[in-house]
GROMACS .gro file of C-alpha atoms in nm:
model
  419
    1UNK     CA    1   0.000   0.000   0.000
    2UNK     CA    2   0.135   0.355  -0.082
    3UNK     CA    3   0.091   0.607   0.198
    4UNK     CA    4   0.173   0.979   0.243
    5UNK     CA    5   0.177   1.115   0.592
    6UNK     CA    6   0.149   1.478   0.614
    7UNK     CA    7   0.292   1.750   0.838
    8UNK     CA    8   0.448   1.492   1.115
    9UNK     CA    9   0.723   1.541   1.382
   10UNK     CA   10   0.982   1.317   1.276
   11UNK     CA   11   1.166   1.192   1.588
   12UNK     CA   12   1.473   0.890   1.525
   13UNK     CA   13   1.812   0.992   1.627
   14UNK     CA   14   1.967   0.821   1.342
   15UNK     CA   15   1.780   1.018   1.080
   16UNK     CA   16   1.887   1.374   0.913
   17UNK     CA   17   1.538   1.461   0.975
   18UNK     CA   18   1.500   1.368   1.357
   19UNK     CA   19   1.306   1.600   1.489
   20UNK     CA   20   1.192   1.796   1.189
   21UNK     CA   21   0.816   1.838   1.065
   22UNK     CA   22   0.783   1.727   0.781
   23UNK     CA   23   0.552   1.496   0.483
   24UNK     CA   24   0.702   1.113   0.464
   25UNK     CA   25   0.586   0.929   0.107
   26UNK     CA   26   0.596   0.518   0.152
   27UNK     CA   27   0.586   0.303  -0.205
   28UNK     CA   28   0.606  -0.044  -0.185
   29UNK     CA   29   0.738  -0.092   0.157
   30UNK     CA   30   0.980   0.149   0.123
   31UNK     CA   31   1.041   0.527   0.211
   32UNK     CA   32   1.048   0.701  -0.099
   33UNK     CA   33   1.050   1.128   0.005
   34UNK     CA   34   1.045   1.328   0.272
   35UNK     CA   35   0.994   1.677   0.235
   36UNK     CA   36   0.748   1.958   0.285
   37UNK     CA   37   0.435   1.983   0.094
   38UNK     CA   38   0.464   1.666  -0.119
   39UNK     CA   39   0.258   1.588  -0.411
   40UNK     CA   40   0.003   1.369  -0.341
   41UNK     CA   41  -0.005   1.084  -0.623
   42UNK     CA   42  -0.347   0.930  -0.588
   43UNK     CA   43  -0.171   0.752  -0.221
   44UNK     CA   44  -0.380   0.735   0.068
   45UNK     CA   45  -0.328   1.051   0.262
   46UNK     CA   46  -0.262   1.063   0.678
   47UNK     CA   47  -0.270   1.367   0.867
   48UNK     CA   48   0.018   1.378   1.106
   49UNK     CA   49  -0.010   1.714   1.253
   50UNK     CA   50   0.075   1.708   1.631
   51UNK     CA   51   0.186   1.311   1.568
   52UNK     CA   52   0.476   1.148   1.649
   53UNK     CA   53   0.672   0.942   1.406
   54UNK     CA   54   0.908   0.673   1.504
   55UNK     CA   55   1.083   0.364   1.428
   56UNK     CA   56   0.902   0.054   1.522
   57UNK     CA   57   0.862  -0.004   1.906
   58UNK     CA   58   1.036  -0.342   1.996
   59UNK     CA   59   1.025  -0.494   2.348
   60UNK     CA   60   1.261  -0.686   2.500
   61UNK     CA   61   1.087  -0.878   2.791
   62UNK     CA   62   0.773  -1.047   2.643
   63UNK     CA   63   0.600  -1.353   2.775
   64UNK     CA   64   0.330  -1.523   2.559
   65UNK     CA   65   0.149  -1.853   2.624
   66UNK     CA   66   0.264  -2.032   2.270
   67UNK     CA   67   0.342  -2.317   2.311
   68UNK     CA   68   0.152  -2.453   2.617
   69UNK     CA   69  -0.010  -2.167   2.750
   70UNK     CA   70  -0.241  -2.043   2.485
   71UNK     CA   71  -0.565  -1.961   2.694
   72UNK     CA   72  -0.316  -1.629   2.800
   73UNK     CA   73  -0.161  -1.556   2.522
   74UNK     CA   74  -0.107  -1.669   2.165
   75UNK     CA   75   0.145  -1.557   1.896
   76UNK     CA   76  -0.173  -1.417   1.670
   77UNK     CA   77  -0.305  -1.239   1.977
   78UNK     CA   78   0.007  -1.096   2.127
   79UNK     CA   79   0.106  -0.976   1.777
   80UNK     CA   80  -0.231  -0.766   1.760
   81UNK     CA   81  -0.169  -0.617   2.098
   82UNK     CA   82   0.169  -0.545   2.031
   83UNK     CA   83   0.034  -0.368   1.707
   84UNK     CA   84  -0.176  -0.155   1.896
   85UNK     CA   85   0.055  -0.113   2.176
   86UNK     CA   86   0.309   0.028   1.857
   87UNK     CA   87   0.510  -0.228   1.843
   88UNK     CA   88   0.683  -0.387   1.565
   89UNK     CA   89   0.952  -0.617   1.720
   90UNK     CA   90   0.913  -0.871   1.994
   91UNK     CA   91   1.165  -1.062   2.217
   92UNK     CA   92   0.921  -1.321   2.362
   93UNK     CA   93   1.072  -1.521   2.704
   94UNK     CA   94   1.107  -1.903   2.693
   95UNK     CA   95   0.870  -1.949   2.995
   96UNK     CA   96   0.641  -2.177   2.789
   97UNK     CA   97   0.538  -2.508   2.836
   98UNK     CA   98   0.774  -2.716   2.661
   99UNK     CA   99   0.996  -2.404   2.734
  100UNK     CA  100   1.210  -2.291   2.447
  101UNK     CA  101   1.573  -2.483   2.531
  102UNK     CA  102   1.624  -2.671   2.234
  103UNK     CA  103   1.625  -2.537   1.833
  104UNK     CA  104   1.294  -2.751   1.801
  105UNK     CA  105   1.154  -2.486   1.990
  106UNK     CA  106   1.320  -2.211   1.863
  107UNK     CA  107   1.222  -2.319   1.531
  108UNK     CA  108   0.847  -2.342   1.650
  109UNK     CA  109   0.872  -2.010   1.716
  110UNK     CA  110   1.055  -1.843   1.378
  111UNK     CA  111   0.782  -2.095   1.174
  112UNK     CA  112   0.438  -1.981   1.337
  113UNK     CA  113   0.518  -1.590   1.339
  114UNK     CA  114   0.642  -1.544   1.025
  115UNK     CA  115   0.478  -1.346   0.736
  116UNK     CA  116   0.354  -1.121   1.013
  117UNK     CA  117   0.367  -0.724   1.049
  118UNK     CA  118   0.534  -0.779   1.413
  119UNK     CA  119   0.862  -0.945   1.378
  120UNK     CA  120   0.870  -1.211   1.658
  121UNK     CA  121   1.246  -1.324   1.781
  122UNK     CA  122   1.268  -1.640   2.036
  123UNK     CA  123   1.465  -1.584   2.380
  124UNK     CA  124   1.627  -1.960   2.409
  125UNK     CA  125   1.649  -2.077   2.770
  126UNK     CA  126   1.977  -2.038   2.977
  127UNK     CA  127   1.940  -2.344   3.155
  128UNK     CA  128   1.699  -2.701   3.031
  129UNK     CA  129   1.378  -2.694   3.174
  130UNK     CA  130   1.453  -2.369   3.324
  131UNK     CA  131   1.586  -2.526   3.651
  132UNK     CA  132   1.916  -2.375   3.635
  133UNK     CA  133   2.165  -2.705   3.695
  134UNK     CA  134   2.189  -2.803   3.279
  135UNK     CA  135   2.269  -2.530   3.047
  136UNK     CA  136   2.045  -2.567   2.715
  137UNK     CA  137   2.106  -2.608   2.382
  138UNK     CA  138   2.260  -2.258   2.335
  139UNK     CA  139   2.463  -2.298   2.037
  140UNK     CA  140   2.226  -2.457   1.803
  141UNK     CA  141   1.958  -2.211   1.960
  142UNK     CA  142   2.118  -1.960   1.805
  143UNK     CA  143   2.160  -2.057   1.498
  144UNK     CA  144   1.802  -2.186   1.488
  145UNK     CA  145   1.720  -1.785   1.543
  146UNK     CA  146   1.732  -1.724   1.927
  147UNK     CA  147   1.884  -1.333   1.951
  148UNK     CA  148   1.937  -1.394   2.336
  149UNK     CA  149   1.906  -1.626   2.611
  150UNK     CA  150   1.702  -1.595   2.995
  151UNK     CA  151   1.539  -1.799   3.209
  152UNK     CA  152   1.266  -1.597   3.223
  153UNK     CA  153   1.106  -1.487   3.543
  154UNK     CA  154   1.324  -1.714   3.717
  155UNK     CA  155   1.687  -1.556   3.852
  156UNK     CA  156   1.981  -1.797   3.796
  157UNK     CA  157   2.045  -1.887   4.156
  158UNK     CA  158   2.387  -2.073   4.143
  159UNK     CA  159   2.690  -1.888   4.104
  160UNK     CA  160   2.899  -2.127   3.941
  161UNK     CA  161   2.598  -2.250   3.705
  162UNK     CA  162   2.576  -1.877   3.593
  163UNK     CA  163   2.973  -1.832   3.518
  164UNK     CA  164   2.955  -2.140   3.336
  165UNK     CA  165   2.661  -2.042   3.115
  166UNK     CA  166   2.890  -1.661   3.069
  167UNK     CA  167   3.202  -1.873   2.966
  168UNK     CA  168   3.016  -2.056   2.728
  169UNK     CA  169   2.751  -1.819   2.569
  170UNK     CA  170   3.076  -1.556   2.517
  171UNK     CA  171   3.232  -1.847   2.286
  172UNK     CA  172   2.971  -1.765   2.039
  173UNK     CA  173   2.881  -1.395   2.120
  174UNK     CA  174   2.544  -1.518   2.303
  175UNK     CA  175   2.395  -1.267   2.559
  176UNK     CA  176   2.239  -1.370   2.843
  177UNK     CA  177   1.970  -1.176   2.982
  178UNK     CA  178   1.890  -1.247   3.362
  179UNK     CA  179   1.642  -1.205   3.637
  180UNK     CA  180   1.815  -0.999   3.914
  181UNK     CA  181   1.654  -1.187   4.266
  182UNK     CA  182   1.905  -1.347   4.570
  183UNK     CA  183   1.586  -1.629   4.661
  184UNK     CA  184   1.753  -1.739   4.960
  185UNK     CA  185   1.661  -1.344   5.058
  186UNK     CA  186   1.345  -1.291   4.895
  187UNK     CA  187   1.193  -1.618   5.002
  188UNK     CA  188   0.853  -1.621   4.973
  189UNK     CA  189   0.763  -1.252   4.988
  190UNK     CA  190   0.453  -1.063   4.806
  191UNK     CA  191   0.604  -0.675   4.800
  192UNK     CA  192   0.871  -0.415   4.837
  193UNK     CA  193   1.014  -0.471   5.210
  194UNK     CA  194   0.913  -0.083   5.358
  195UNK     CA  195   0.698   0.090   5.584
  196UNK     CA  196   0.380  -0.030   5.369
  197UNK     CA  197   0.479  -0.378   5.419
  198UNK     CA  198   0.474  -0.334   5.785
  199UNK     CA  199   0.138  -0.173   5.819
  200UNK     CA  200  -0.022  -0.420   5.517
  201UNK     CA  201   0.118  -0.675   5.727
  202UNK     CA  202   0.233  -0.890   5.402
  203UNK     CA  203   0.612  -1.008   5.336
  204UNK     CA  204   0.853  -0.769   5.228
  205UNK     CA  205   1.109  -0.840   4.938
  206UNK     CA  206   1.383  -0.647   5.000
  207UNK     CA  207   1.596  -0.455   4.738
  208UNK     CA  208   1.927  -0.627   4.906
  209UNK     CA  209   1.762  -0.916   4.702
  210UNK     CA  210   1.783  -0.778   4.396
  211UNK     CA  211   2.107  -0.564   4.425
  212UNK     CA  212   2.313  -0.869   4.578
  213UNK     CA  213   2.171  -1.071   4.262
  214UNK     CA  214   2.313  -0.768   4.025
  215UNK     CA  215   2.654  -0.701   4.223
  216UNK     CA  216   2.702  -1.114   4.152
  217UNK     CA  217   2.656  -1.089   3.779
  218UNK     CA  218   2.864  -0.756   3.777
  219UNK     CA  219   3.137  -0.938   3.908
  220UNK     CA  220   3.114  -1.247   3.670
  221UNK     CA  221   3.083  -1.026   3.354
  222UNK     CA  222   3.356  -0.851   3.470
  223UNK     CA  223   3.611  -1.201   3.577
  224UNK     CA  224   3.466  -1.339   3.212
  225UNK     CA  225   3.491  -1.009   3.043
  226UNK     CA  226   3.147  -1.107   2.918
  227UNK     CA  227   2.829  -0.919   2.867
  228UNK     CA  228   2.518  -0.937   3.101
  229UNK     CA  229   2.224  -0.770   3.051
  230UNK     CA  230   2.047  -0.730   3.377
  231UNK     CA  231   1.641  -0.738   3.288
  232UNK     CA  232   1.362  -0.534   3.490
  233UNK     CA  233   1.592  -0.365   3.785
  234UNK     CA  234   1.351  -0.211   3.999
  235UNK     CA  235   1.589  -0.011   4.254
  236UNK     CA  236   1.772   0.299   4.335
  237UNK     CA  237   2.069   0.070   4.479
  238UNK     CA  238   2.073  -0.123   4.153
  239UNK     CA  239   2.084   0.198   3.963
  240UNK     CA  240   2.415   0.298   4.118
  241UNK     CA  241   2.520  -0.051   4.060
  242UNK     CA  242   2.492  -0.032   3.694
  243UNK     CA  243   2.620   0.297   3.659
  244UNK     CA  244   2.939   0.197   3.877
  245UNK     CA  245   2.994  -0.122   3.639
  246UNK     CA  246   2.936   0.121   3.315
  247UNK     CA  247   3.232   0.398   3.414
  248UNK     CA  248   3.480   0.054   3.492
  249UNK     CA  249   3.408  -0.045   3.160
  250UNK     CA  250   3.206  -0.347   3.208
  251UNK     CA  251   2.964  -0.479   2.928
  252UNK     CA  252   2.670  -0.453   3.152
  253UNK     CA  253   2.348  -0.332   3.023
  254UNK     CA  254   1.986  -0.292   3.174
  255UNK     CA  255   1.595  -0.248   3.150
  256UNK     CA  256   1.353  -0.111   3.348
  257UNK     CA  257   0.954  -0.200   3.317
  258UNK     CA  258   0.748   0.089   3.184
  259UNK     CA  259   0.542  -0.007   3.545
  260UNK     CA  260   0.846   0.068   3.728
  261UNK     CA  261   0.860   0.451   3.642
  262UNK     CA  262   0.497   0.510   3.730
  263UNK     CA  263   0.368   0.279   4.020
  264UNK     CA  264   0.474   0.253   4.339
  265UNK     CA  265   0.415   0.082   4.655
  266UNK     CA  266   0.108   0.342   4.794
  267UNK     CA  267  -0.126   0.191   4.507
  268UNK     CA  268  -0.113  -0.143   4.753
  269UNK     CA  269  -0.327  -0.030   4.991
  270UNK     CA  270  -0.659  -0.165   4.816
  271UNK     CA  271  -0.439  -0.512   4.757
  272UNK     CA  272  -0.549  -0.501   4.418
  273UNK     CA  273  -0.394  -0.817   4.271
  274UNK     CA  274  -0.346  -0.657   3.942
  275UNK     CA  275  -0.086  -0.443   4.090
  276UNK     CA  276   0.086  -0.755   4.193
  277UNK     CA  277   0.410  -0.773   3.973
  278UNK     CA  278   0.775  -0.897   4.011
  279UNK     CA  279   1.016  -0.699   4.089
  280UNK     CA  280   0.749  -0.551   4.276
  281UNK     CA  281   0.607  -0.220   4.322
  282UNK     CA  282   0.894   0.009   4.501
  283UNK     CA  283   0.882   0.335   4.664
  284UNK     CA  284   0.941   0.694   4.514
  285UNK     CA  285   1.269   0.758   4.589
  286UNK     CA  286   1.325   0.424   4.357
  287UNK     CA  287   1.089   0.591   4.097
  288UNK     CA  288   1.307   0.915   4.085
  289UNK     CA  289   1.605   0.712   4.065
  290UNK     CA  290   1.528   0.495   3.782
  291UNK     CA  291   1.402   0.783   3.588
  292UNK     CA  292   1.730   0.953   3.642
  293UNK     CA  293   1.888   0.637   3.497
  294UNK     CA  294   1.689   0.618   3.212
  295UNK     CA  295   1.798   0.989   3.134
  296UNK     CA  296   2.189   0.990   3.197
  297UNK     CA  297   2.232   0.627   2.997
  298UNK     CA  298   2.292   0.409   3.289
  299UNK     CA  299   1.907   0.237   3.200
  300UNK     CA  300   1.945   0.106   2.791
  301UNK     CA  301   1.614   0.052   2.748
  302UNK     CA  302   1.238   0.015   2.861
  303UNK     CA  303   1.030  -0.304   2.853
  304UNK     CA  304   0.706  -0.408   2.849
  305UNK     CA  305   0.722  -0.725   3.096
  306UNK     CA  306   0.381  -0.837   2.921
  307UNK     CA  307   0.292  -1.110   3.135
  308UNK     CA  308  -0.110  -1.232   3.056
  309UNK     CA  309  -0.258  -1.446   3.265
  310UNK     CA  310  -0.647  -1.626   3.297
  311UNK     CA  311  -0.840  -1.473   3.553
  312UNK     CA  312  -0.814  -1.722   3.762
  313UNK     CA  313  -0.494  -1.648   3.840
  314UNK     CA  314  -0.546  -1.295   3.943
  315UNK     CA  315  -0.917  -1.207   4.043
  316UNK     CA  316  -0.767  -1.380   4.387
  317UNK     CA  317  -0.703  -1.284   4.717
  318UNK     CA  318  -0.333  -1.119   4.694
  319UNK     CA  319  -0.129  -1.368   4.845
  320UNK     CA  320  -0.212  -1.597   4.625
  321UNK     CA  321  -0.227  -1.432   4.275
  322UNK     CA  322   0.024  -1.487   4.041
  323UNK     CA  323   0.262  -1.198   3.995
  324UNK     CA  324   0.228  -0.994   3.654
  325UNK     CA  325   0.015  -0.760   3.462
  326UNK     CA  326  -0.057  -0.691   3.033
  327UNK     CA  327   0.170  -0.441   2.909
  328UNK     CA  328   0.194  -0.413   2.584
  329UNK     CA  329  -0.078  -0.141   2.496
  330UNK     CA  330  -0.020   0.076   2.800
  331UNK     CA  331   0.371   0.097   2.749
  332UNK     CA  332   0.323   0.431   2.565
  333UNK     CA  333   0.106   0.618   2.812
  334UNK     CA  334   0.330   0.538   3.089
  335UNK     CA  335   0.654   0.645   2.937
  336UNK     CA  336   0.438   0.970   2.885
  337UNK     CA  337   0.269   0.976   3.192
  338UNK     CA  338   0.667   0.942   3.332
  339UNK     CA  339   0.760   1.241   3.169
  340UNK     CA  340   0.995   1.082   2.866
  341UNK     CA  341   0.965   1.311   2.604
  342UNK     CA  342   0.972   1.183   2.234
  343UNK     CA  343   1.340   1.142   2.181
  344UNK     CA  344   1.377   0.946   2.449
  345UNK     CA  345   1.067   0.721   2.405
  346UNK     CA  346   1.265   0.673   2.028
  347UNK     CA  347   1.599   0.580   2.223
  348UNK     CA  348   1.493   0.372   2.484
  349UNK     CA  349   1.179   0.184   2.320
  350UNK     CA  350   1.289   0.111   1.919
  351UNK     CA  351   1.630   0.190   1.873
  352UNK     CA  352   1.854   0.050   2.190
  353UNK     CA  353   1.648  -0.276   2.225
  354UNK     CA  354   1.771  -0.342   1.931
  355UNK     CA  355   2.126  -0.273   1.939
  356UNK     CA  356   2.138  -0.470   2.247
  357UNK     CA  357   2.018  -0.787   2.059
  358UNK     CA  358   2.237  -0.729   1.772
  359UNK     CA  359   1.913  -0.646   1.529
  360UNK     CA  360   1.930  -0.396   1.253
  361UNK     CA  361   1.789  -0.077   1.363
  362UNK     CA  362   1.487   0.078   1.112
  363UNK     CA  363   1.536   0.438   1.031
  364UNK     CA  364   1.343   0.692   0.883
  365UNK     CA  365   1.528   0.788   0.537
  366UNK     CA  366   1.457   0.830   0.197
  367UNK     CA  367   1.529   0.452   0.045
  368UNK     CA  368   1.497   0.292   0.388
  369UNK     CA  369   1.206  -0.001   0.431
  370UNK     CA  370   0.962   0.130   0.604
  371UNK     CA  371   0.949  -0.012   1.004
  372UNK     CA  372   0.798   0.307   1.214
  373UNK     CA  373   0.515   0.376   1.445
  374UNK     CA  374   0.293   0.685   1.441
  375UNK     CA  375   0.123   0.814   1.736
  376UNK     CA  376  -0.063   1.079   1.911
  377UNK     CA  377   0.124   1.221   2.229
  378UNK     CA  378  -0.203   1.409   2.333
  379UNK     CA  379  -0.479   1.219   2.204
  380UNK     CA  380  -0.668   1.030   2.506
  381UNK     CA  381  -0.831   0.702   2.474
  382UNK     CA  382  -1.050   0.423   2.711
  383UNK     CA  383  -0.860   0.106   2.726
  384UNK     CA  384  -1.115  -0.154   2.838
  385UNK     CA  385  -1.256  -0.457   2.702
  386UNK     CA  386  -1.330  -0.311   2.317
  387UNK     CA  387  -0.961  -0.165   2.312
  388UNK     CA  388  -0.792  -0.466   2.448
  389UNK     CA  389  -0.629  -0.700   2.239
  390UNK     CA  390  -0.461  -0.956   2.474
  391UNK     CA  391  -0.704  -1.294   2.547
  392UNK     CA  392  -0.620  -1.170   2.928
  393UNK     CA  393  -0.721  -0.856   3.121
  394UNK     CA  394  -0.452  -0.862   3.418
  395UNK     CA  395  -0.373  -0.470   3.417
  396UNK     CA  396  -0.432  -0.205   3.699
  397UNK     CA  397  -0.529   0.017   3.408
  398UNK     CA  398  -0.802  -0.182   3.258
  399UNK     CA  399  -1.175   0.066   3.246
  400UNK     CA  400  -0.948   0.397   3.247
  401UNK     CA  401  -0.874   0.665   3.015
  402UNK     CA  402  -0.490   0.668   2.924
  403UNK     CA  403  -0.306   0.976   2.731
  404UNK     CA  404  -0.090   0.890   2.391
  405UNK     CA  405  -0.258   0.667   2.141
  406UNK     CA  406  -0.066   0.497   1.839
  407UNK     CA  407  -0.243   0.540   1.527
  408UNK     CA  408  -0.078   0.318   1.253
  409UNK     CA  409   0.215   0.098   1.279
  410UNK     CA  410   0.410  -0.039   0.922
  411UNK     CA  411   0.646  -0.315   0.926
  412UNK     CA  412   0.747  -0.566   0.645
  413UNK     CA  413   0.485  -0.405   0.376
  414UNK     CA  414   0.190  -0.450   0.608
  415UNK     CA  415   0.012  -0.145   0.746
  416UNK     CA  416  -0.256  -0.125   1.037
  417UNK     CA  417  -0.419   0.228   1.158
  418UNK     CA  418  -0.649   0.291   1.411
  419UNK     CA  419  -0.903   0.556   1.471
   0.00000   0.00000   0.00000
């Protein structure tokens, strides 16, 4: 389909026209002009004025139910709310059931998304079975497709297991991507260890558990001189542990959930389950600090941490729900509601995910294929049941009016807009 979007804020640091208004022609799945006042050519015609547009979203920490799970999620469904979420890349997590530790399952995987607007790459397993005491297949992972490799929601608890799976995966340029949490700390706790806990009366995870987790895998990237990338921190300790590692030179790297920069531990008070999330909700000081991360480089990117689940799972008492909420559609509005302005939405959500999974990076040029996102920083919109696209409904947001709305995403010759 040929398309002409008119009068729209380009924003993609790796474009001559990054933040520049101007209209963007698209022929066959490919850029062809930007410019002011273009001819129209008998194209179909988009008004961008007061839009953003920028290269395809991707996501880094993405759990879907396929294979095993599909009641939450499938790969059809989680590509349509990752559409309308703005996304046009997804790293989805091996926590499926069989989990993705051999190429059989990688393959799976490459096989059932392909042909789609969403491009869809398979996080291999670090360990077989996710138990952490076998390391997978990573090798021929790899070159069945996997760009990374994570246990999931599950941290790698034994230290010599983990510098193992470094010396190995660094043979081959693998990156592991791990789950900062010391268990033998955290034990069997249900939120941040504070004040709240106390008067909720509910166990506290402390952030010791997550920052003794991280200081463990700075060392052993550091001993190995290979590169970690540390997935959801949730701390201001962790913070200045990554930044620390950075300025020694280390090839450490980070995320933060979009959640993360937006909740906090005050919004417990209800015990909503859907609030219920892993690392778990921390206080502001936290907030400020990871925002503050994300600004000066020491945070790489922002992630989704999509994790759907049936509503059995959640519309439970607290204590027993399972930690998690949907993401994928409300990842925009919270970077906004957080105060990221456009470049950095561009940095942190499309461009750096990919860099840190060795992916080619889409940019907005003349002659480049087209892989962006357009959306509405302003424009408000209801996400409830009509708007949402996962099979599950596990978010805090769910029946509420959010701010910044995507209205078209275009990836691999395949366009979808929304109203």
């Amino acid at each position: 389909m040929n398309l002409l979007i008119s009068g729209v804020t380009i924003v993609d640091p790796n474009s001559k026209f990054n933040q520049q208004i101007a209209d963007v022609r698209l022929e066959q799945g490919r850029i062809t002009a930007i410019g002011s006042k273009l001819t129209v050519k008998g194209e179909e015609v988009i008004d961008g004025k007061g839009c953003i547009l920028s290269p395809g979203f991707f996501d880094l920490n993405c759990a879907i139910g396929d294979p095993g799970f599909e009641t939450r999620e499938d790969i059809a469904t989680a590509t349509e709310t990752a559409k309308a979420g703005g996304f046009t890349g997804l790293a989805v997590l091996p926590q499926t059931k069989p989990v993705i530790h051999s190429k059989a399952e990688v393959a799976y995987i490459v096989n059932k998304a392909k042909n789609n607007l969403v491009d869809i790459f398979p996080i291999g397993a670090v360990s077989h079975d996710l138990e952490g005491k076998e390391l997978a297949e990573l090798y021929d992972m790899k070159l069945a497709g996997a760009v990374a490799f994570s246990d999931g929601s599950r941290p790698i608890t034994d230290d010599g297991f983990m510098s193992r799976a470094l010396q190995y995966a660094k043979g081959f340029d693998g990156l592991l991507m791990v789950y900062p949490e010391n268990k033998s700390i955290a034990g069997k706790s249900q939120i941040n260890e504070s004040r709240n806990s106390v008067l909720l009366g509910m166990k506290g995870l402390p952030a010791l558990a997550e920052e003794m987790h991280i200081s463990r895998d700075i060392f052993l990237a550091g001993y190995h001189d290979a590169p970690v990338h540390i997935s959801n921190i949730s701390t201001a300790g962790s913070v200045l542990l990554v930044r620390k590692a950075k300025k020694e030179g280390l090839k450490i790297t980070c995320d933060v959930a979009a959640h993360q920069l937006v909740f906090t531990e005050e919004l417990l008070g209800d015990f909503d389950s859907n609030y219920k999330v892993k690392p778990p909700l921390r206080g502001k000081a936290d907030v400020k600090a990871l925002l503050a991360g994300l600004k000066d480089g020491t945070i790489d990117a922002v992630s989704s941490q999509h994790r759907p689940y049936e509503i059995e799972f959640k519309n439970v008492e607290f204590e027993i729900a399972a930690y998690g909420i949907i993401a994928l559609q409300t990842v925009l509005p919270l970077l906004l509601k957080a105060g990221l302005d456009a470049v950095q939405i561009a940095a942190k959500l499309a461009v750096n995910p990919r860099k840190l999974l060795g992916l080619a990076v889409p940019v907005i040029e003349e002659g480049a294929a087209a892989n962006f996102t357009l959306y509405n920083p302003a424009e408000e919109w209801l996400y409830n049941a009509d708007s949402n696209f996962s099979k599950s409904a596990n978010s805090p947001l769910m029946n509420k009016k959010l701010t910044g709305k995507v209205k078209l995403v275009y990836n691999n010759k395949q366009l979808q807009v929304y109203g």
